[in-house]
Amino acid sequence: MSLFSELMDRNRVKRTRQRKTANAGMLTLTGLLTALALVPLFWIIGYVVIQGGKNINLDFFINLPRPLGISGGGVLSAIEGTLVVTLLAAVFAIPPGVLAAFYAARSPNTPLGVALRFSTDVLAGVPSIVVGLFAYTLLVVPMKHYSGLAGGAALAVLMLPTIIRTTEEMLKLVPASLREASLGLGAPEWKTSLRVLLPAASSGIITGFLLALARAVGETAPLLMTALGNERFDIKQIITSGVQSHLSVFQIIGHIINAPVDSLPLTLWKYAQQPYPERVAQAWTVALVLMLFVLIVNVSARVWIQSRTRRMKG
Amino acid sequence: MLKQLKSLSEKDWRVRIQRALHHGDRPWQGLLILFSGVVIVLMLVIGGMLWVKSSGSRNAFGLSFLAPTANPNWDPVNNLFQAWPFLYGTLVTSLFAILFALPIGIGIAIFLAELCPPWLRTPLTWLVELLAAIPSVVYGLWGIFVFLPKVVAPIGNFLADTLGRVPLAGALFTGPIPASGASRLAASLILTIMIVPTIAAVSRDVFLAIPPSQREAAKALGATEWETIWQVLIPYGRSGLLGAIILGLGRALGETMAVTMVIGNSIQGGISLLSAGYSMASIIANEFAESVSQLHTDALIEIGLVLFVITLLLNILARFLIWRVARQAPQEARS
């Protein structure tokens, strides 16, 4: 072998070795980065569970907040407020979201369908605090008072993109033969949609709704300027006083949704900024409740969607 | 005879209406189009409402509201408002967050889409997405009590001692960091954690959309795994990855609670990353419910309007870029 080709070979071996090292190094690096990103996840979950678990008890869930120094206070007002606000959000967001999703699933390539899917994606990126300002200008200013209603409307706007997207995906998974069979039997389009497609996709739609709910429950920013917070919010008391003064059911409901309400993330935010250790300890417990709810809903919804997608496709 | 005719024509009339409505299909279609329209129009309504309601502040201050100044005024008592410190705080924290999150997010996407063993793929994807599911206030609480003292303060001191001594660029890193650790750096780092899942999820989808023929061709030419990724897949998905980054940026700009809890909320702060600052979202969160005058409220709504316009443009751009990759991929796979 000539000197020249020997040198060439040596060079080539060296280059190959370099390339292989670079390959191994970079591939390991991506794995390490993935691990690095998961560190905060476990750190947060672990810390919140330890700190929040210390003083979780029944009082926490069934009592109204009490002044500092008096034991046994809870966050009932926040729990009730969260329920009111998210229920209202669901009422506002589900019907339009599901109907729009029907359109997106039926005619995805018409100009309106493309515009719908595009604006759904863009709507998902609007900051939640801006949505809060929107609900403030739309509802709080004309009504001249903060209310759970305005909070619900703000959360509804935030839930809409998730509901439309998942419902659309789930409707697309329903086999075309079901639709064709229904139409072939002479059922009109609307009856096919409501009586055949909707039930077939219902569990998936509920899952999508739960995912949207998990996002909405943790939202704080839009509630700051709509629901405001109200430590004395107590549904039981509103109902008893309403019954005593012979109000109708609708009037009582009106009282409930027209009052400013507390919510769990709002309480957490207020307590976290107070200099009293009792309040901070309660903030950790609120964080635990909130986080467990969100994580459990998220994981179970994903498991459900995964298994369903597999079954429908397979 | 007449009666019969009448009933027939009536029947005919009913049948005609039924036909015209396609047995209820026309109203149904109308309903669907109506609500689709509502969703589309919603964006315009949000922008329009904020524009109308911020008129007081727009008329009073004009463009000087947003102009950069060395001595910004934010004086609710005397009705003087300038938004520059918030604009600066938002931009600088988000840009640094993107800078940190970019390599991590793309690295995760590469690992999940190209390298990860199949049994590990689903659980890892979920874990990364759970990071996005944790409520923002919980991040903030953890940030105040754990992240600031344990992570941010040491990093801040280190940066002040090293980069802070460099002339010119050192202005961005002049110390000392506040003892609590609450600073723009803290906001950037917590935003990094929060936008990594967004960048990772979108760029993973981009990698998965790239046709296998590209990988096969590169490997057939003798490229290593990493050379395939770096020299073929990343250039191929460039615009989609850019979209992922912009989407992450949009999320960082609008993030409110966690940032408010760790940024330190101070209007005076110079330009250093290590000093306490303020962001657009956090000034709204802190002052809106307690605004002292109509002009104060208007000024805060105008800040919201600016935030809305920026995130809207970024989102439209990002979606457009991602859609382009998704559309071109299957066509090439077919040809």
XYZ file of C-alpha atoms in Angstrom:
649
model
C 0.000 0.000 0.000
C 1.333 3.419 -0.914
C 2.041 6.052 1.695
C -0.637 8.267 0.264
C -3.499 5.814 0.582
C -2.285 4.815 4.036
C -2.534 8.467 5.139
C -5.966 8.728 3.570
C -7.096 5.653 5.450
C -5.755 6.956 8.740
C -7.585 10.234 8.161
C -10.781 8.456 7.338
C -10.607 6.319 10.456
C -10.014 9.416 12.519
C -12.965 11.238 10.959
C -15.238 8.266 11.443
C -14.260 8.107 15.084
C -14.961 11.833 15.478
C -18.335 11.504 13.821
C -19.278 8.583 15.993
C -18.269 10.432 19.154
C -20.234 13.501 18.106
C -23.210 11.273 17.358
C -23.131 9.538 20.716
C -22.510 12.799 22.566
C -25.370 14.711 21.000
C -27.831 11.853 21.311
C -27.024 11.518 25.007
C -27.440 15.261 25.346
C -31.024 15.156 24.044
C -31.832 12.454 26.586
C -30.267 14.519 29.358
C -32.256 17.592 28.295
C -35.460 15.576 28.517
C -34.510 14.466 32.008
C -33.619 18.064 32.929
C -37.040 19.322 31.848
C -38.736 16.762 34.068
C -36.812 17.810 37.193
C -39.087 20.810 37.934
C -42.177 18.636 37.410
C -41.213 16.155 40.098
C -39.775 18.874 42.313
C -43.034 20.866 42.235
C -45.297 17.859 42.687
C -43.185 16.471 45.524
C -42.844 19.769 47.351
C -46.525 20.674 47.046
C -47.591 17.231 48.252
C -45.298 17.436 51.301
C -46.114 21.038 52.240
C -49.808 20.859 51.408
C -50.340 17.445 52.929
C -49.242 18.669 56.373
C -52.468 20.449 57.226
C -55.097 19.008 54.993
C -58.183 18.044 56.980
C -61.971 18.045 56.783
C -62.330 21.596 58.182
C -60.424 22.818 55.193
C -63.208 21.734 52.859
C -66.349 22.505 54.884
C -65.638 25.797 56.680
C -65.580 29.370 55.482
C -62.310 31.269 55.905
C -61.832 32.494 59.463
C -59.779 35.411 60.781
C -56.147 34.771 61.633
C -55.573 33.060 64.940
C -58.878 31.215 64.948
C -58.403 27.589 64.061
C -60.635 25.477 61.863
C -60.940 27.904 58.983
C -61.304 26.458 55.509
C -61.742 27.567 51.969
C -65.373 26.620 51.401
C -66.108 29.963 49.760
C -63.354 29.338 47.233
C -64.542 25.797 46.514
C -68.115 26.950 45.982
C -66.948 29.890 43.897
C -64.817 27.648 41.704
C -67.842 25.404 41.164
C -70.089 28.337 40.217
C -67.579 29.878 37.840
C -66.638 26.640 36.069
C -70.266 25.503 35.767
C -71.168 28.824 34.162
C -68.159 28.537 31.870
C -69.297 25.059 30.831
C -72.818 26.309 30.093
C -71.459 29.154 27.965
C -68.750 27.204 26.164
C -70.124 23.726 25.439
C -73.101 24.403 23.097
C -71.308 26.855 20.779
C -68.110 24.823 20.942
C -69.791 21.536 20.001
C -71.840 23.124 17.202
C -68.788 24.857 15.754
C -66.914 21.546 15.974
C -69.663 19.843 13.952
C -69.100 22.407 11.251
C -65.314 22.030 11.390
C -65.593 18.227 11.174
C -68.188 18.237 8.357
C -66.665 20.859 6.086
C -63.020 21.395 6.999
C -62.005 22.666 3.571
C -64.632 25.323 2.935
C -63.405 28.903 3.450
C -65.461 29.178 6.644
C -64.110 25.856 7.924
C -60.502 26.904 7.330
C -61.169 30.266 8.970
C -62.809 28.511 11.915
C -59.917 26.141 12.528
C -57.395 28.911 12.094
C -59.147 31.246 14.528
C -59.587 28.407 17.024
C -55.830 27.899 16.996
C -55.170 31.610 17.330
C -57.770 32.003 20.084
C -55.912 29.353 22.091
C -52.905 31.672 22.156
C -54.637 34.780 23.493
C -53.263 35.527 26.981
C -55.750 34.731 29.714
C -55.390 38.158 31.293
C -56.483 39.780 28.028
C -59.552 37.557 28.018
C -60.189 38.788 31.558
C -60.049 42.399 30.374
C -62.451 41.497 27.569
C -64.971 39.996 30.003
C -64.550 43.073 32.193
C -65.407 45.467 29.363
C -68.206 43.216 28.106
C -69.962 42.365 31.385
C -68.557 44.100 34.452
C -68.709 47.633 33.016
C -72.350 47.492 31.818
C -73.516 45.599 34.931
C -71.523 47.946 37.164
C -70.424 45.178 39.534
C -68.034 42.226 39.615
C -69.737 38.858 39.346
C -69.308 35.118 38.989
C -71.155 35.503 35.700
C -68.359 37.623 34.220
C -65.788 35.151 35.554
C -67.644 32.286 33.912
C -67.768 34.135 30.598
C -64.010 34.752 30.701
C -63.287 31.091 31.433
C -65.707 30.052 28.669
C -63.630 31.941 26.094
C -60.537 30.132 27.386
C -62.250 26.720 27.218
C -63.653 27.174 23.726
C -60.542 26.258 21.673
C -59.917 23.024 23.596
C -63.571 21.972 23.328
C -63.756 22.686 19.590
C -60.480 20.903 18.853
C -61.150 17.692 20.796
C -64.794 17.472 19.704
C -63.740 17.866 16.091
C -61.114 15.125 16.436
C -63.594 12.793 18.120
C -66.292 13.390 15.484
C -63.768 12.587 12.774
C -63.042 9.251 14.472
C -66.681 8.084 14.125
C -66.731 5.604 11.214
C -68.264 7.048 8.054
C -70.428 3.926 7.697
C -72.495 4.966 10.737
C -73.291 8.302 9.129
C -74.030 6.740 5.783
C -76.318 4.140 7.333
C -78.308 6.817 9.120
C -78.614 8.996 6.025
C -79.472 5.911 3.960
C -82.374 5.139 6.287
C -83.755 8.572 5.441
C -82.770 10.507 8.544
C -82.011 14.153 7.830
C -78.556 15.518 8.409
C -79.363 17.201 11.726
C -80.955 14.069 13.141
C -77.944 12.042 12.030
C -75.646 14.516 13.741
C -77.551 14.653 17.005
C -78.778 11.072 17.312
C -75.956 9.084 15.719
C -72.699 11.049 15.582
C -73.023 12.837 18.910
C -73.727 9.690 20.992
C -70.985 7.792 19.178
C -68.484 10.524 19.970
C -69.949 11.511 23.327
C -67.358 9.971 25.621
C -64.568 11.607 23.666
C -66.362 14.935 23.782
C -66.777 14.676 27.544
C -63.070 13.946 27.829
C -62.247 17.034 25.805
C -64.522 19.026 28.025
C -62.731 17.703 31.112
C -59.374 18.758 29.654
C -60.767 22.231 29.044
C -62.160 22.256 32.569
C -58.788 21.321 34.022
C -57.288 24.315 32.267
C -60.067 26.654 33.379
C -60.034 25.582 37.028
C -56.406 26.630 37.405
C -56.828 30.031 35.768
C -56.351 33.027 38.020
C -55.587 36.042 35.879
C -58.981 36.476 34.190
C -60.794 36.156 37.520
C -58.903 39.056 39.079
C -60.953 41.577 37.143
C -64.202 39.626 36.787
C -64.997 37.447 39.811
C -62.794 39.618 42.050
C -62.911 37.361 45.129
C -65.293 37.248 48.050
C -64.350 35.535 51.287
C -67.926 35.479 52.533
C -69.440 33.847 49.492
C -71.716 31.135 50.873
C -74.278 29.418 48.661
C -76.098 27.887 51.623
C -76.663 31.283 53.176
C -77.861 32.806 49.894
C -80.335 29.963 49.430
C -81.709 30.108 53.004
C -82.203 33.854 52.921
C -83.739 33.531 49.458
C -86.193 30.878 50.653
C -87.083 32.980 53.698
C -87.971 35.968 51.535
C -89.961 33.722 49.139
C -87.846 34.243 46.066
C -88.263 31.963 43.054
C -85.572 29.489 42.093
C -84.452 31.706 39.236
C -84.099 34.725 41.489
C -81.938 32.713 43.873
C -79.773 31.495 41.008
C -79.579 35.110 39.870
C -78.306 36.119 43.306
C -75.691 33.387 43.233
C -74.266 34.229 39.818
C -74.453 37.989 40.306
C -72.300 38.065 43.429
C -68.549 38.421 43.302
C -67.103 34.983 44.069
C -63.864 33.495 45.325
C -62.035 30.727 43.554
C -59.264 28.349 44.575
C -56.451 29.877 42.497
C -57.531 33.374 43.525
C -57.361 32.385 47.203
C -53.994 30.774 46.656
C -52.679 33.976 45.084
C -53.912 36.168 47.929
C -52.693 33.875 50.697
C -49.276 33.359 49.132
C -48.544 37.074 49.368
C -49.473 37.423 53.034
C -46.755 37.503 55.671
C -48.571 35.097 58.040
C -47.340 31.498 58.194
C -50.905 30.181 58.722
C -52.051 31.751 55.473
C -49.016 30.485 53.578
C -49.638 27.000 54.944
C -53.221 27.224 53.705
C -51.929 28.411 50.326
C -49.867 25.210 50.041
C -52.936 23.119 50.846
C -54.960 24.965 48.214
C -52.117 24.336 45.769
C -52.219 20.624 46.602
C -55.984 20.371 46.048
C -55.786 22.330 42.813
C -52.807 20.416 41.474
C -54.218 16.991 42.327
C -57.502 17.846 40.619
C -55.809 19.139 37.488
C -53.310 16.273 37.239
C -55.854 13.521 37.876
C -58.294 14.941 35.316
C -55.492 15.383 32.816
C -54.031 11.916 33.154
C -57.363 10.099 33.115
C -58.619 12.118 30.161
C -55.486 11.320 28.197
C -55.624 7.618 29.030
C -59.236 7.580 27.904
C -58.589 9.443 24.633
C -55.612 7.192 23.876
C -57.549 3.958 24.382
C -60.506 5.295 22.418
C -58.404 6.460 19.492
C -56.755 3.075 19.350
C -60.107 1.258 19.406
C -61.703 3.490 16.760
C -58.736 3.278 14.436
C -57.925 -0.353 15.014
C -114.451 19.534 -3.644
C -113.275 22.965 -2.629
C -112.415 21.677 0.825
C -110.367 18.891 -0.651
C -108.507 21.274 -2.879
C -107.813 23.580 0.004
C -106.424 20.799 2.187
C -104.319 19.601 -0.693
C -102.854 23.022 -1.323
C -102.237 23.398 2.406
C -100.467 20.104 2.436
C -98.581 21.168 -0.598
C -97.588 24.380 1.146
C -96.322 22.488 4.154
C -94.452 20.022 1.990
C -92.903 22.890 0.113
C -91.640 24.520 3.276
C -90.358 21.171 4.463
C -88.568 20.665 1.175
C -87.151 24.163 1.222
C -85.764 23.510 4.690
C -84.575 20.044 3.681
C -86.460 18.489 6.574
C -84.686 20.733 9.032
C -81.264 20.578 7.461
C -81.197 24.212 6.413
C -81.824 25.548 9.949
C -79.263 23.072 11.289
C -76.705 24.204 8.755
C -77.550 27.820 9.609
C -77.038 27.124 13.313
C -73.639 25.539 12.699
C -72.541 28.441 10.487
C -73.823 30.928 13.066
C -71.760 29.479 15.894
C -68.695 28.991 13.701
C -69.077 32.661 12.814
C -69.305 33.567 16.500
C -65.999 31.825 17.192
C -64.333 33.566 14.251
C -65.747 36.979 15.138
C -64.756 36.590 18.802
C -61.188 37.657 18.060
C -62.394 40.839 16.377
C -64.770 41.561 19.247
C -61.994 41.164 21.841
C -59.743 43.539 19.910
C -62.585 45.979 19.268
C -63.737 46.133 22.886
C -60.210 46.747 24.169
C -59.681 49.434 21.490
C -62.888 51.254 22.407
C -62.401 51.041 26.164
C -58.811 52.273 26.053
C -59.755 55.448 24.162
C -59.192 57.686 27.212
C -55.584 56.673 27.564
C -54.952 56.622 23.814
C -56.224 60.182 23.442
C -54.356 61.475 26.477
C -50.913 60.018 25.763
C -50.823 58.935 22.124
C -47.744 57.019 21.051
C -45.566 58.434 23.816
C -47.342 55.897 26.048
C -45.212 53.150 24.529
C -42.041 55.087 23.678
C -38.794 54.108 25.409
C -37.755 56.504 28.171
C -35.011 56.557 30.765
C -37.259 57.984 33.490
C -40.657 56.405 33.042
C -43.685 57.847 34.816
C -46.319 55.599 36.323
C -48.148 57.861 38.680
C -51.816 56.992 39.220
C -52.276 59.877 41.651
C -51.263 62.537 39.129
C -52.653 60.619 36.141
C -49.318 60.231 34.351
C -48.785 56.920 32.637
C -46.020 55.473 30.476
C -45.860 51.798 29.699
C -42.200 51.450 28.701
C -40.910 49.620 31.831
C -43.628 46.971 31.451
C -42.998 46.577 27.740
C -39.277 46.228 28.413
C -39.828 43.772 31.267
C -42.112 41.577 29.180
C -39.850 41.589 26.133
C -36.580 40.938 27.955
C -37.956 38.139 30.167
C -39.662 36.429 27.217
C -36.625 36.671 24.949
C -34.324 35.180 27.567
C -36.914 32.494 28.293
C -36.927 31.572 24.595
C -33.144 31.563 24.576
C -33.059 29.038 27.439
C -36.080 27.004 26.325
C -35.095 26.631 22.682
C -32.270 24.072 23.036
C -34.150 22.171 25.745
C -37.424 22.065 23.824
C -35.862 21.008 20.521
C -33.680 18.482 22.334
C -36.744 16.919 23.929
C -38.559 16.869 20.598
C -35.605 15.126 18.922
C -35.404 12.601 21.721
C -39.144 11.898 21.707
C -39.610 11.759 17.936
C -36.382 10.129 16.745
C -34.458 8.335 19.453
C -36.657 7.274 22.309
C -37.499 3.538 22.611
C -41.199 3.094 21.770
C -42.264 1.891 25.246
C -40.881 5.073 26.804
C -42.345 7.449 24.238
C -45.930 7.787 25.482
C -45.149 8.161 29.197
C -42.414 10.722 28.517
C -44.635 12.717 26.172
C -47.315 12.807 28.848
C -44.926 13.861 31.575
C -43.647 16.737 29.458
C -47.220 17.787 28.735
C -48.150 17.597 32.421
C -45.601 20.344 32.939
C -47.954 22.546 30.922
C -51.001 21.424 32.902
C -49.819 22.582 36.333
C -51.654 25.842 37.111
C -49.632 28.999 36.810
C -50.269 30.059 40.436
C -48.794 26.805 41.689
C -45.633 27.604 39.709
C -45.671 31.015 41.351
C -46.029 29.633 44.867
C -43.244 27.114 44.325
C -41.246 29.890 42.699
C -41.466 32.202 45.717
C -40.597 29.635 48.360
C -38.322 27.142 46.593
C -37.120 28.254 43.187
C -36.058 31.815 44.112
C -33.820 30.998 47.091
C -32.517 27.601 45.913
C -31.911 28.201 42.200
C -32.307 31.801 41.081
C -30.293 33.579 43.776
C -27.138 31.434 43.308
C -27.354 31.696 39.509
C -27.895 35.456 39.781
C -24.868 35.943 42.027
C -22.749 33.841 39.719
C -23.844 35.867 36.673
C -23.197 39.168 38.448
C -19.662 38.032 39.309
C -18.813 36.788 35.820
C -20.844 38.319 32.986
C -21.565 41.418 35.055
C -17.887 42.410 34.839
C -17.799 42.322 31.040
C -17.925 45.858 29.611
C -21.027 46.863 27.601
C -22.882 43.525 27.630
C -22.345 43.500 31.390
C -25.001 46.212 31.723
C -27.571 43.464 31.266
C -26.088 41.529 34.164
C -25.135 44.170 36.716
C -25.767 42.858 40.197
C -26.415 42.442 42.929
C -29.550 40.375 42.610
C -32.134 41.232 45.309
C -31.708 39.056 48.392
C -35.055 37.364 47.847
C -34.047 36.462 44.287
C -37.165 38.132 42.853
C -35.952 39.554 39.560
C -36.359 39.526 35.794
C -33.960 36.571 35.742
C -36.339 34.632 38.011
C -39.224 35.423 35.664
C -37.194 34.290 32.634
C -36.245 31.015 34.290
C -39.761 30.183 35.435
C -41.080 31.086 31.978
C -38.485 28.719 30.530
C -39.955 25.848 32.523
C -43.461 26.816 31.448
C -42.834 27.146 27.688
C -40.579 24.117 27.235
C -43.639 21.818 26.903
C -45.150 24.039 24.188
C -41.960 24.136 22.129
C -41.315 20.420 22.669
C -44.845 19.329 21.714
C -45.064 21.416 18.549
C -41.561 20.598 17.303
C -42.142 16.924 18.023
C -45.172 17.074 15.737
C -43.027 18.803 13.131
C -40.423 16.011 13.280
C -43.126 13.349 13.070
C -44.561 15.056 9.962
C -41.275 14.772 8.058
C -41.531 11.882 5.573
C -39.348 8.828 6.367
C -37.806 8.988 2.888
C -35.715 11.948 4.066
C -34.191 9.898 6.904
C -33.693 6.841 4.740
C -31.922 8.873 2.060
C -29.567 10.504 4.564
C -28.724 7.168 6.210
C -28.210 5.488 2.867
C -25.576 8.128 2.099
C -23.759 7.081 5.279
C -24.854 9.831 7.656
C -24.897 9.082 11.366
C -28.106 9.499 13.353
C -27.064 12.920 14.573
C -25.963 14.090 11.105
C -29.358 13.008 9.777
C -31.095 15.078 12.422
C -28.838 18.118 12.228
C -28.236 18.340 8.479
C -31.455 16.925 7.058
C -34.398 16.938 9.457
C -33.858 20.327 11.114
C -33.391 22.201 7.814
C -36.399 20.356 6.390
C -38.670 21.327 9.294
C -37.144 24.782 9.713
C -40.300 26.809 9.311
C -42.289 24.504 11.591
C -39.625 24.750 14.288
C -39.670 28.531 13.909
C -43.425 28.340 14.381
C -42.922 26.349 17.588
C -40.531 28.978 18.907
C -42.909 31.828 18.106
C -45.768 29.949 19.747
C -43.633 29.561 22.871
C -42.788 33.255 22.732
C -46.482 34.104 22.546
C -47.151 32.008 25.601
C -44.283 33.621 27.516
C -45.483 37.139 26.712
C -48.962 36.512 28.062
C -48.061 34.481 31.137
C -49.347 36.347 34.167
C -49.509 34.779 37.596
C -46.177 33.003 37.898
C -44.337 36.035 36.525
C -46.167 38.440 38.823
C -45.168 36.353 41.814
C -41.441 36.183 41.040
C -40.520 39.300 39.032
C -40.376 41.589 42.068
C -42.897 44.193 40.838
C -40.724 47.274 40.738
C -41.044 50.058 38.184
C -37.553 51.467 38.803
C -35.088 48.835 37.744
C -32.722 49.964 35.010
C -32.088 47.460 32.251
C -30.329 44.718 34.209
C -31.740 41.216 34.065
C -30.763 40.776 37.694
C -32.876 43.595 39.101
C -36.547 43.471 40.010
C -38.907 44.525 37.241
C -42.462 44.469 36.037
C -44.237 42.935 33.059
C -47.291 44.032 31.097
C -49.433 41.188 32.361
C -48.316 41.620 35.960
C -49.088 45.349 36.151
C -52.627 44.563 34.970
C -52.942 41.734 37.493
C -51.680 43.878 40.353
C -53.435 47.172 39.743
C -56.546 46.599 37.694
C -58.994 45.740 40.474
C -57.666 48.631 42.572
C -57.323 51.292 39.898
C -57.797 54.788 41.283
C -59.209 56.637 38.278
C -60.855 56.076 34.923
C -57.646 57.063 33.171
C -55.729 54.490 35.232
C -58.170 51.777 34.132
C -57.940 52.963 30.524
C -54.142 52.905 30.625
C -54.190 49.317 31.945
C -56.654 48.300 29.239
C -54.390 49.874 26.645
C -51.510 47.758 27.954
C -53.815 44.759 27.536
C -54.572 45.865 23.987
C -50.872 46.055 23.132
C -50.344 42.595 24.630
C -53.296 41.272 22.621
C -52.033 42.702 19.340
C -48.496 41.366 19.855
C -49.630 37.850 20.776
C -52.215 37.843 17.983
C -49.650 38.692 15.311
C -47.155 36.168 16.701
C -49.785 33.450 16.835
C -50.978 34.067 13.299
C -47.383 33.951 12.077
C -46.631 30.772 14.034
C -49.746 28.939 12.852
C -49.039 29.940 9.282
C -45.502 28.539 9.478
C -46.656 25.285 11.088
C -49.463 24.826 8.588
C -46.991 25.208 5.763
C -44.893 22.293 7.000
C -47.950 20.142 7.617
C -49.242 20.850 4.118
C -46.014 20.323 2.234
C -45.063 17.101 4.014
C -47.715 14.705 2.648
C -47.381 16.078 -0.880
C -43.694 15.262 -0.987
C -44.336 11.872 0.503
C -46.728 11.128 -2.339
C -44.499 12.257 -5.207
